[in-house]
Tab-separated table of C-alpha atoms in Angstrom:
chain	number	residue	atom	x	y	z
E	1	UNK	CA	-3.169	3.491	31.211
E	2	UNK	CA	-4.018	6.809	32.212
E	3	UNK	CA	-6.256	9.544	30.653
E	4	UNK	CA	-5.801	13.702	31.680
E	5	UNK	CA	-8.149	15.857	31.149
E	6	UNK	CA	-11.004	17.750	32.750
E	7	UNK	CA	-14.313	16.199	33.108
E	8	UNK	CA	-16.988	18.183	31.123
E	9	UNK	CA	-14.843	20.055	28.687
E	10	UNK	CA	-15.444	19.664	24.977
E	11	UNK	CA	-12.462	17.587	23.545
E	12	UNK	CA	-12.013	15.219	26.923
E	13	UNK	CA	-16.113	14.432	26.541
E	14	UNK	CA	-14.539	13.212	22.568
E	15	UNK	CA	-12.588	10.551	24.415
E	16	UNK	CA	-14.812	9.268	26.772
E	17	UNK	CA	-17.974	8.657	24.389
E	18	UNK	CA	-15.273	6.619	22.226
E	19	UNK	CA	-14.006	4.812	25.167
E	20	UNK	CA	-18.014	4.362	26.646
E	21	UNK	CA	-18.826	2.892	22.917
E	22	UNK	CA	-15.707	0.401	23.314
E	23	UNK	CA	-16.479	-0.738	26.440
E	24	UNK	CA	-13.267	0.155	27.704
E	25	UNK	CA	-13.597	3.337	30.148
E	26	UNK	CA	-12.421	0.850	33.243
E	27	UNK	CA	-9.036	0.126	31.247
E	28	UNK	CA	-8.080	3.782	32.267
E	29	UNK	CA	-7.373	5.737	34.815
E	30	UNK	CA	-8.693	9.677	34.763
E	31	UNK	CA	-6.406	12.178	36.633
E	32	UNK	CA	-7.914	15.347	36.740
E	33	UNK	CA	-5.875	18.174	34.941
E	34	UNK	CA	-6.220	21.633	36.940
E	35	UNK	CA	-7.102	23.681	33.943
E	36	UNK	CA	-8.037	27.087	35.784
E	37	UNK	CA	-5.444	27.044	37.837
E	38	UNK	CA	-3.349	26.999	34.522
E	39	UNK	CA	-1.535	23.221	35.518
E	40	UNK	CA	-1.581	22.595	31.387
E	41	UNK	CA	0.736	25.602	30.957
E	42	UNK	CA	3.587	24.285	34.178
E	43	UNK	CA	6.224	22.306	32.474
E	44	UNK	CA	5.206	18.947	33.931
E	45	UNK	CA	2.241	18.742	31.507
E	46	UNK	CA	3.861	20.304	28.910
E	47	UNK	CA	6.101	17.562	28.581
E	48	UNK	CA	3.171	15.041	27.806
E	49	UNK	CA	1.388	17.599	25.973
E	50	UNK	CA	3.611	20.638	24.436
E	51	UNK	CA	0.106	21.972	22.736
E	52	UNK	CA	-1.233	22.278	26.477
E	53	UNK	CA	-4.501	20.878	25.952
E	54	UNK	CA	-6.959	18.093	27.378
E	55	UNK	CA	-6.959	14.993	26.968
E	56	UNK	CA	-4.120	13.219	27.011
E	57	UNK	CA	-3.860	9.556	26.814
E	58	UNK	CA	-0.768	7.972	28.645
E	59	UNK	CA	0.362	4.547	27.140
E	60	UNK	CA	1.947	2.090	29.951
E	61	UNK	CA	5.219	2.096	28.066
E	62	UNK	CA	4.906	6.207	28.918
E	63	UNK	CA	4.364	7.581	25.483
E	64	UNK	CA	2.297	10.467	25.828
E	65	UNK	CA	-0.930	10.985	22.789
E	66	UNK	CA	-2.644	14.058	22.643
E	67	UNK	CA	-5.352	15.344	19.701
E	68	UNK	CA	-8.512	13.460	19.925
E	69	UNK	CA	-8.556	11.804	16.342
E	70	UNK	CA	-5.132	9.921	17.171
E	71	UNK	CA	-6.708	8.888	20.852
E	72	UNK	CA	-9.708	7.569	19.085
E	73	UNK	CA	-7.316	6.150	16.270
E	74	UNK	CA	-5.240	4.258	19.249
E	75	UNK	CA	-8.649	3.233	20.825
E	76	UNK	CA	-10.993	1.888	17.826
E	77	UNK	CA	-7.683	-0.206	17.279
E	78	UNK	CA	-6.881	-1.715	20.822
E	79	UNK	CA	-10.420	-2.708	21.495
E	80	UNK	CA	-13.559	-4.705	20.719
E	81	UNK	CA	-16.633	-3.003	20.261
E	82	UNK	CA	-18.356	-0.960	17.479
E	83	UNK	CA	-16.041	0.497	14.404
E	84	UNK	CA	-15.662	4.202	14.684
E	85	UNK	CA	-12.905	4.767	12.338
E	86	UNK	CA	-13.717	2.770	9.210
E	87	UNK	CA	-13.064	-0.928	8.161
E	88	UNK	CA	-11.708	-0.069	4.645
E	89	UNK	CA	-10.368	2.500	2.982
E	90	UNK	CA	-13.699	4.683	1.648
E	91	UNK	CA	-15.165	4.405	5.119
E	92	UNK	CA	-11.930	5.440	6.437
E	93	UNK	CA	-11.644	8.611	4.306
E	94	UNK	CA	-15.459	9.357	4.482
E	95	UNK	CA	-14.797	9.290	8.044
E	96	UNK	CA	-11.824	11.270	8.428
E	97	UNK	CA	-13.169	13.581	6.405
E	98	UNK	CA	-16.483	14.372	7.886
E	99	UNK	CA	-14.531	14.422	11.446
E	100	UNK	CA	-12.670	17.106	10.175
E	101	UNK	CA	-15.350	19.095	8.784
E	102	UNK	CA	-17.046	18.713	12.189
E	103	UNK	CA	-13.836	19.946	13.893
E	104	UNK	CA	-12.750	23.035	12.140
E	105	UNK	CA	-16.029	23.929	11.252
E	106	UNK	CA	-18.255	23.567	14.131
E	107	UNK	CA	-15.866	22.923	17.726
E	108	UNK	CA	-12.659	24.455	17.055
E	109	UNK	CA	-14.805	27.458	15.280
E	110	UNK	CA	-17.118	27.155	18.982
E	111	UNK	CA	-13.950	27.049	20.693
E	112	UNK	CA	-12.106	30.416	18.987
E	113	UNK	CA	-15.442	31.922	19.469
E	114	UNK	CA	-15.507	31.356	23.136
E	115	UNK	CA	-11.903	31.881	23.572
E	116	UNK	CA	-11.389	34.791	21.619
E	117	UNK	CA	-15.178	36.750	21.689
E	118	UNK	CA	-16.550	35.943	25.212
E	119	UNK	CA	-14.615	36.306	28.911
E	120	UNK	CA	-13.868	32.465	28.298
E	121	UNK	CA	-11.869	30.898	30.637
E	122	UNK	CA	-10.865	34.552	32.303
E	123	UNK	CA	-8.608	37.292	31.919
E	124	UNK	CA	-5.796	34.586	33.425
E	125	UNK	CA	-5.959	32.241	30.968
E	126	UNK	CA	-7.071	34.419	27.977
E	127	UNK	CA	-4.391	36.705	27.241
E	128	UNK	CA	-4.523	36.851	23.360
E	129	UNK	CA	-8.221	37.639	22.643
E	130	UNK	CA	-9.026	38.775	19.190
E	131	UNK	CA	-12.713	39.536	18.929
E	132	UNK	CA	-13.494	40.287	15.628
E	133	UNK	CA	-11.843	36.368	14.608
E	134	UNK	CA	-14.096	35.223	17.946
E	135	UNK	CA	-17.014	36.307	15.648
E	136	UNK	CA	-15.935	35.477	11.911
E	137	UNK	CA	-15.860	31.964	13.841
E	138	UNK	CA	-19.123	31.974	15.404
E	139	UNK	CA	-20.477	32.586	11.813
E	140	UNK	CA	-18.186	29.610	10.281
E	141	UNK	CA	-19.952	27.180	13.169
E	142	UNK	CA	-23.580	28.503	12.385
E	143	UNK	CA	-22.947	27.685	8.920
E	144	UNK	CA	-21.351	24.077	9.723
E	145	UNK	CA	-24.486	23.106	11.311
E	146	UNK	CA	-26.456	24.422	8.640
E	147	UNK	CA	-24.494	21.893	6.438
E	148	UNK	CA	-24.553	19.322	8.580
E	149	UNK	CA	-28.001	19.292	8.631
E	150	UNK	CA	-28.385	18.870	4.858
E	151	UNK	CA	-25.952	15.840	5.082
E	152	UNK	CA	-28.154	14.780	7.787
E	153	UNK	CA	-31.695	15.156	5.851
E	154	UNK	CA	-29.648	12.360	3.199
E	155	UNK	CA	-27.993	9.895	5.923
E	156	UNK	CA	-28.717	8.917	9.346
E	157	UNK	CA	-25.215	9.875	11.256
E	158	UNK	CA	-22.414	11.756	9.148
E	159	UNK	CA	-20.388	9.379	7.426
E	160	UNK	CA	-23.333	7.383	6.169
E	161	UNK	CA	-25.844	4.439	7.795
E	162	UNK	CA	-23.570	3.625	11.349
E	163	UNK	CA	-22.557	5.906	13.787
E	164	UNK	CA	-18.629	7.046	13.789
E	165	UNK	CA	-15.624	9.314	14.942
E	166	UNK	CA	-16.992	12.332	13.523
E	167	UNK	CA	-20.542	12.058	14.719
E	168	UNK	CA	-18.700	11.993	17.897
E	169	UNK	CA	-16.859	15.031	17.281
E	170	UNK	CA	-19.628	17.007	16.518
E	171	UNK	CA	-21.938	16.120	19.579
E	172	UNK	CA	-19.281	17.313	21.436
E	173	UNK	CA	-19.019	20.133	19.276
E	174	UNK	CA	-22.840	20.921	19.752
E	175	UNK	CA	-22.618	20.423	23.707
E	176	UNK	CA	-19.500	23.285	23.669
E	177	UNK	CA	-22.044	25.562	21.723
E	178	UNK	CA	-24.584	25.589	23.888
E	179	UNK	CA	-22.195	26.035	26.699
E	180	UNK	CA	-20.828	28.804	24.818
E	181	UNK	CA	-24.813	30.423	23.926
E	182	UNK	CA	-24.433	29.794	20.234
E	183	UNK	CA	-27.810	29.374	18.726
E	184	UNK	CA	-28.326	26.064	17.334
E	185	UNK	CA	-31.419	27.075	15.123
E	186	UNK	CA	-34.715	24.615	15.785
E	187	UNK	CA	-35.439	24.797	12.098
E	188	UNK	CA	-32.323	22.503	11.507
E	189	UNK	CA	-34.541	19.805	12.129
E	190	UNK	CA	-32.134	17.056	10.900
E	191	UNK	CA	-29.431	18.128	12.942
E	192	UNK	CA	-31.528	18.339	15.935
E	193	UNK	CA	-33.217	14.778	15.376
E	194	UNK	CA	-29.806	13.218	15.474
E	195	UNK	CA	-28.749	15.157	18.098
E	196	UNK	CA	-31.209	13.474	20.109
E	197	UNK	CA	-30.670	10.824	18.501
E	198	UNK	CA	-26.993	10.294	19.873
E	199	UNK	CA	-27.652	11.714	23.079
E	200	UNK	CA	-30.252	8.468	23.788
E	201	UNK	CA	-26.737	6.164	23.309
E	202	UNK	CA	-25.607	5.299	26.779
E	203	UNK	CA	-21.902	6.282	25.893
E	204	UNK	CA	-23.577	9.981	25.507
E	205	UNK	CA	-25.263	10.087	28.812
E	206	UNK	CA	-29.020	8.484	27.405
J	1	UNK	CA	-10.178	8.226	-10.200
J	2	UNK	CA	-9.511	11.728	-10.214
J	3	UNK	CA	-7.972	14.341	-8.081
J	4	UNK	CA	-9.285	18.045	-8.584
J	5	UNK	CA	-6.478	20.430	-7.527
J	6	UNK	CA	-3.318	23.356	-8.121
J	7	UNK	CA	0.014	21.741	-8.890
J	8	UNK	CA	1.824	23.823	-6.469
J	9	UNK	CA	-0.542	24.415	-3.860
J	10	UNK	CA	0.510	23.331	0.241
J	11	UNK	CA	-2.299	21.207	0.161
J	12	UNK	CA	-2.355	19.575	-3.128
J	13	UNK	CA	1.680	18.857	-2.365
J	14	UNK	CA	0.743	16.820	0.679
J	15	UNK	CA	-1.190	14.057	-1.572
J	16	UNK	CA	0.552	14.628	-4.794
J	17	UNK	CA	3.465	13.437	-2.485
J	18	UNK	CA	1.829	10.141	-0.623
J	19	UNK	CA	0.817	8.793	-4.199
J	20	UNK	CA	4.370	9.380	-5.224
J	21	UNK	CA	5.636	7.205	-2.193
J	22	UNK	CA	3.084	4.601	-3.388
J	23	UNK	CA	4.125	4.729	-6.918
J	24	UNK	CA	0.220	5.293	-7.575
J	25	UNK	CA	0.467	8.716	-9.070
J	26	UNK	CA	-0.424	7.172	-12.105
J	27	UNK	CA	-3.512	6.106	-11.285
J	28	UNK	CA	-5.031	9.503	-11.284
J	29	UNK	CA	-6.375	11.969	-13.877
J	30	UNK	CA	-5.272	15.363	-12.226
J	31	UNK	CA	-8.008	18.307	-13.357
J	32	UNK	CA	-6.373	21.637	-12.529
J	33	UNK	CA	-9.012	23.845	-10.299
J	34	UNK	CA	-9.163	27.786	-11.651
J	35	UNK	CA	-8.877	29.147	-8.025
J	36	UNK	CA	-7.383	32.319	-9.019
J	37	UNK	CA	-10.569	33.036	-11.015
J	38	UNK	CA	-12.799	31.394	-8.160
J	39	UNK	CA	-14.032	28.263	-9.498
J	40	UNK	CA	-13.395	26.499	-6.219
J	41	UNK	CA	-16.386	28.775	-5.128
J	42	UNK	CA	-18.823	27.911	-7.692
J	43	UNK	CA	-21.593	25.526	-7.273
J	44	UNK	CA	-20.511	22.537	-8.931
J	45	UNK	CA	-17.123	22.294	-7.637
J	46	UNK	CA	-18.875	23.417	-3.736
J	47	UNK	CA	-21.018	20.186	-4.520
J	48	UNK	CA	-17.616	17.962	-4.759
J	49	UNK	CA	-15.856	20.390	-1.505
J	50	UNK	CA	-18.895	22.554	-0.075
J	51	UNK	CA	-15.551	23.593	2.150
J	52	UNK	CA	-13.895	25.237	-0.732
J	53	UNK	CA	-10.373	24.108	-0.740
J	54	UNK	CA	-7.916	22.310	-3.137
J	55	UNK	CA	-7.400	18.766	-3.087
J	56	UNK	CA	-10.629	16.779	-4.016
J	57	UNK	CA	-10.465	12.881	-4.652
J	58	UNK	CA	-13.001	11.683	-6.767
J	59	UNK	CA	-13.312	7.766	-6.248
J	60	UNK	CA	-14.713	5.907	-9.473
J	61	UNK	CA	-18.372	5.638	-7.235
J	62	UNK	CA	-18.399	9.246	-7.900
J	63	UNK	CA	-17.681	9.979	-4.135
J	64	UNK	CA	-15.301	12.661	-3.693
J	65	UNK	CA	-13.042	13.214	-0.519
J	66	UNK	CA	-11.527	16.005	0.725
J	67	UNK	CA	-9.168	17.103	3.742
J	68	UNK	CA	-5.779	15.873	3.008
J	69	UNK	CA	-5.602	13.220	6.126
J	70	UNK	CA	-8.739	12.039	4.837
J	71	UNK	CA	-7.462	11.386	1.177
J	72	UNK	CA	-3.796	9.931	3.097
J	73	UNK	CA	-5.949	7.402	4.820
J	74	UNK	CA	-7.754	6.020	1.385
J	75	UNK	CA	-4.389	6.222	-0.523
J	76	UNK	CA	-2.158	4.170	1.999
J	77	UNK	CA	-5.213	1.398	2.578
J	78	UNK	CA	-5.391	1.499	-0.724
J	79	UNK	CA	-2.132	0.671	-2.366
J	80	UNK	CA	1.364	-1.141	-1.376
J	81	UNK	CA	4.334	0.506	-0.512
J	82	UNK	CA	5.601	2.261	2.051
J	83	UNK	CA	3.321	2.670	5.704
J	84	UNK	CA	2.092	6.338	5.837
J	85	UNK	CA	-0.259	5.870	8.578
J	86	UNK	CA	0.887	3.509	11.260
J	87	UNK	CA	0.577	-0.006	11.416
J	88	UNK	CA	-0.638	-0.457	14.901
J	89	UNK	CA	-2.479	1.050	17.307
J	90	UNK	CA	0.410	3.215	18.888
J	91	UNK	CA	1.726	3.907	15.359
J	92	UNK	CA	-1.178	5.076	14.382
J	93	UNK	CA	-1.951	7.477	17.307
J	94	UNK	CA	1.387	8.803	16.956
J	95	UNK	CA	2.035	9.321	13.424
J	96	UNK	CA	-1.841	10.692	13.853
J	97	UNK	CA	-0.828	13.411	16.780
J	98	UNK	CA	2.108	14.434	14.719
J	99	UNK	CA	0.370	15.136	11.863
J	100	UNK	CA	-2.011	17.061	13.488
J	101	UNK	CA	0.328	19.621	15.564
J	102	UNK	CA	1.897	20.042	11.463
J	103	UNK	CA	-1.217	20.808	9.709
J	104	UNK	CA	-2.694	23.222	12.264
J	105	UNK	CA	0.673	24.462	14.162
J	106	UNK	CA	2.567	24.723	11.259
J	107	UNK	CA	0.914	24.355	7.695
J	108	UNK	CA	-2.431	25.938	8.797
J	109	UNK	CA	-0.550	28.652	10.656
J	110	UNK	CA	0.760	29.902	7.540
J	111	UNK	CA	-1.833	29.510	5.477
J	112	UNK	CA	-3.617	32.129	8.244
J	113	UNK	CA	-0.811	34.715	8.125
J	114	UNK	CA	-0.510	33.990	4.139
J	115	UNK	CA	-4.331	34.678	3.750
J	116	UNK	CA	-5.045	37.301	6.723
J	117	UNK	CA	-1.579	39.477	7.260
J	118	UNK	CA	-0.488	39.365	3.815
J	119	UNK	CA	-2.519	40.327	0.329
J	120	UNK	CA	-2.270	36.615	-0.070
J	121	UNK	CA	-4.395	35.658	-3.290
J	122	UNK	CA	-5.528	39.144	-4.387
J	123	UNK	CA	-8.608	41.405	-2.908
J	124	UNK	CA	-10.902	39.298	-4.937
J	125	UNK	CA	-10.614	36.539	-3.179
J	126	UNK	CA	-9.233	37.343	0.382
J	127	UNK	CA	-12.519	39.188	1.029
J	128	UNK	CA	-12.367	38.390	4.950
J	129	UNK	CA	-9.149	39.215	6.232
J	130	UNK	CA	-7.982	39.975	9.807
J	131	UNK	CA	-4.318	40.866	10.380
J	132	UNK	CA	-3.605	40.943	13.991
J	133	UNK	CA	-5.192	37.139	13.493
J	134	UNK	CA	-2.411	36.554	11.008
J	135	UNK	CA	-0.101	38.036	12.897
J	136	UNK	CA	-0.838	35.429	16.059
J	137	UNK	CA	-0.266	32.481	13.763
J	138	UNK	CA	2.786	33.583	11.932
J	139	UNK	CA	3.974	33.781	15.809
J	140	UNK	CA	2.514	29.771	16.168
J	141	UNK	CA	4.271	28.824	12.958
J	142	UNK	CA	7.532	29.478	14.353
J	143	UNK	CA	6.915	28.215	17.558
J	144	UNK	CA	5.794	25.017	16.073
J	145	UNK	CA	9.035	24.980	13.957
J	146	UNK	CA	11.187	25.410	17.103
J	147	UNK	CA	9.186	22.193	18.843
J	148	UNK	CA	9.287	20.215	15.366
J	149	UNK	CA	13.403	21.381	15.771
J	150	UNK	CA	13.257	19.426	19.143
J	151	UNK	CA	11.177	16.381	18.092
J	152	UNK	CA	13.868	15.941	15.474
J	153	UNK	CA	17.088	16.145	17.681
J	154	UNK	CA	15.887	12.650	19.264
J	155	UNK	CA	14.708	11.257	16.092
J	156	UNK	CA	14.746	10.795	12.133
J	157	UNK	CA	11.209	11.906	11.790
J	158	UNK	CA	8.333	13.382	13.349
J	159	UNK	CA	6.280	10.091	14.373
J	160	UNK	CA	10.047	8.268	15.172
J	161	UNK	CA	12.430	6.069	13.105
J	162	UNK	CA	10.303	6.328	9.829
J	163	UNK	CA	8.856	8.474	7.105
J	164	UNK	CA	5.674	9.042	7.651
J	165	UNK	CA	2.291	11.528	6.960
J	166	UNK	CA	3.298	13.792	9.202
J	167	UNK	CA	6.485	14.066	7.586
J	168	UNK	CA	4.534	14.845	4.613
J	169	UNK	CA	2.580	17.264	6.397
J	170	UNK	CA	5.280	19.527	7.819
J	171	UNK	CA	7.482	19.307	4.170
J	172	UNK	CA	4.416	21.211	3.140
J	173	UNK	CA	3.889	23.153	5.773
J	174	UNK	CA	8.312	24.421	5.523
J	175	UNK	CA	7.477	25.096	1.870
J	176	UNK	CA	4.786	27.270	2.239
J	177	UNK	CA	6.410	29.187	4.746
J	178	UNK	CA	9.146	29.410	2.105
J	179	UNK	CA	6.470	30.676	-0.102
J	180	UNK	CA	4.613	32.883	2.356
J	181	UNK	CA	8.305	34.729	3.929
J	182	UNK	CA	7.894	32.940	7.152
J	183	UNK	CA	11.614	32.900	8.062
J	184	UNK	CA	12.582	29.324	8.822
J	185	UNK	CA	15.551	29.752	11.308
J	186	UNK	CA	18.695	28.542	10.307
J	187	UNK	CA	19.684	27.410	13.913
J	188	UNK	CA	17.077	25.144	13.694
J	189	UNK	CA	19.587	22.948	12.553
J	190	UNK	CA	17.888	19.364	12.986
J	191	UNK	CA	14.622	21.046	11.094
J	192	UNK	CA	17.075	21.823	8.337
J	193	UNK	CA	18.544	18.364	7.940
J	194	UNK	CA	14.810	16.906	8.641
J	195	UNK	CA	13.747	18.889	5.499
J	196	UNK	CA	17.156	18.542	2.991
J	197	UNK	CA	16.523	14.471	3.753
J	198	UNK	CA	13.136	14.203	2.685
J	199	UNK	CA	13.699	16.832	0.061
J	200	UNK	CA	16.310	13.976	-1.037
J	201	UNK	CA	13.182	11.748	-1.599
J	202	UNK	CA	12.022	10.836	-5.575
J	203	UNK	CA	8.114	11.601	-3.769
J	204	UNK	CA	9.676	15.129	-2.585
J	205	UNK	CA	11.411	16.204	-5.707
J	206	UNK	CA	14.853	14.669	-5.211
């Protein structure tokens, strides 16, 4: 099986913690995408990915999956390891849900900000820049954490005692902040203790 | 259980709609939110949603649920009838993808034009709104129709041979472009027939 994407960037990172946490990184192949020189918007990779984004996760059979909670769907299923998606159906929704809050709230919100209200990726690849959203979206992500970290003074990861999908999400989403020089205030000291906290797990580079 | 909502809302369709397929509508106490006169942004309802939005799923442990995937996942482990989430890995990825490039291509789309390039629900409540934004995701909505158009000319519905959540998903979306003047082109034709046959379901209102 084969994964695209480009090593480093926010959503790819997603797919490799999961993968690191299963055990299963050597099942894959990585082919890297050429993202600056704008190889997600030629038609070759639009046909395994119409959205143009990183990653994508070819199956052998050739059926293309793109959007990082249906990867990590296909991969807590297919392999041993730790659960990251829930083993009944509270855990599942508790899950689901707090991924998405981490999501749109904290990386896509990093993500609009950097795309829309900094250079981002260039004047080549940014070509519909709306600065004033850029901003209303940093705001939404400084808020995020700000909730995250009460959920976080209650729990140790986000859906509850174990570590999950959405506690990956928002590590990555944390990583693309500082990237992008959003403050990630100290005095969210809950936030910032399980920060470091994931970041000691070998599948996030501790 | 109970499920916090406004019969008629995008959102609130999308769930109302998966207990209907599971013949578990029954099972829930539906408590109409006053969102016109901002009770969604009061305390106690932000302690059940601190994101705001309409549909919350109280469980009977007094844990409530939000984000509509989220609640799909609880109600389809939770009750027989018809699979609305996959039943294997691939399924799952797939009908997972699918549903994601409806909810934030399509349904999301036009809930940004509805809410920033239209006087969506009144100056007292769309206190943050950005046009040329709105503008830029009516633009995606239609896009995302013309893909969803090209999905369907290969295949009964958006994850393949079956009904599934992100069937659901887009219905919703379709209907609040209906609501929101988002023309739906005609020429679409496979959209068309995609949406009168699951508008033919008992769940859907047929």
């Amino acid at each position: 099986m084969k994964i695209y994407d480009v090593e480093g960037f926010p959503n790819p990172a997603r797919v490799r913690i999961a993968l690191a946490e299963k055990g299963a990184t050597d099942k894959f192949e990585f082919i890297p995408v050429d993202f600056m020189g704008g190889e997600h918007r030629r038609e070759e990779f639009l046909k395994k990915n119409p959205s143009a984004g990183v990653p994508v996760m070819e199956l052998e059979c050739g059926t293309c999956i793109a959007e990082c909670t249906a990867i990590t769907e296909y991969i807590d299923h297919s392999f041993e390891g730790p659960n990251l998606t829930g083993r009944n159906p509270k855990e599942r929704a508790v899950i689901h849900m707090m991924n998405r809050r981490a999501e749109a709230g904290l990386l896509d919100a990093v993500g609009a900000y950097f795309h829309h209200a900094t250079p981002g990726l260039g004047p080549d690849l940014e070509t519909h820049q709306n600065s004033e959203w850029g901003q209303s979206q940093k705001m939404r992500a400084q808020s995020t954490m700000a909730y995250l970290n009460d959920v976080l003074a209650e729990q140790d990861y986000l859906a509850g005692a174990e570590f999950s999908m959405a506690d990956i999400t928002a590590f990555a989403g944390l990583a693309f902040a500082d990237f992008s020089k959003v403050d990630i205030p100290l005095y969210l000291n809950h936030l910032n203790a399980w920060r470091a906290r994931v970041a000691a797990r070998p599948s996030c580079g501790g």
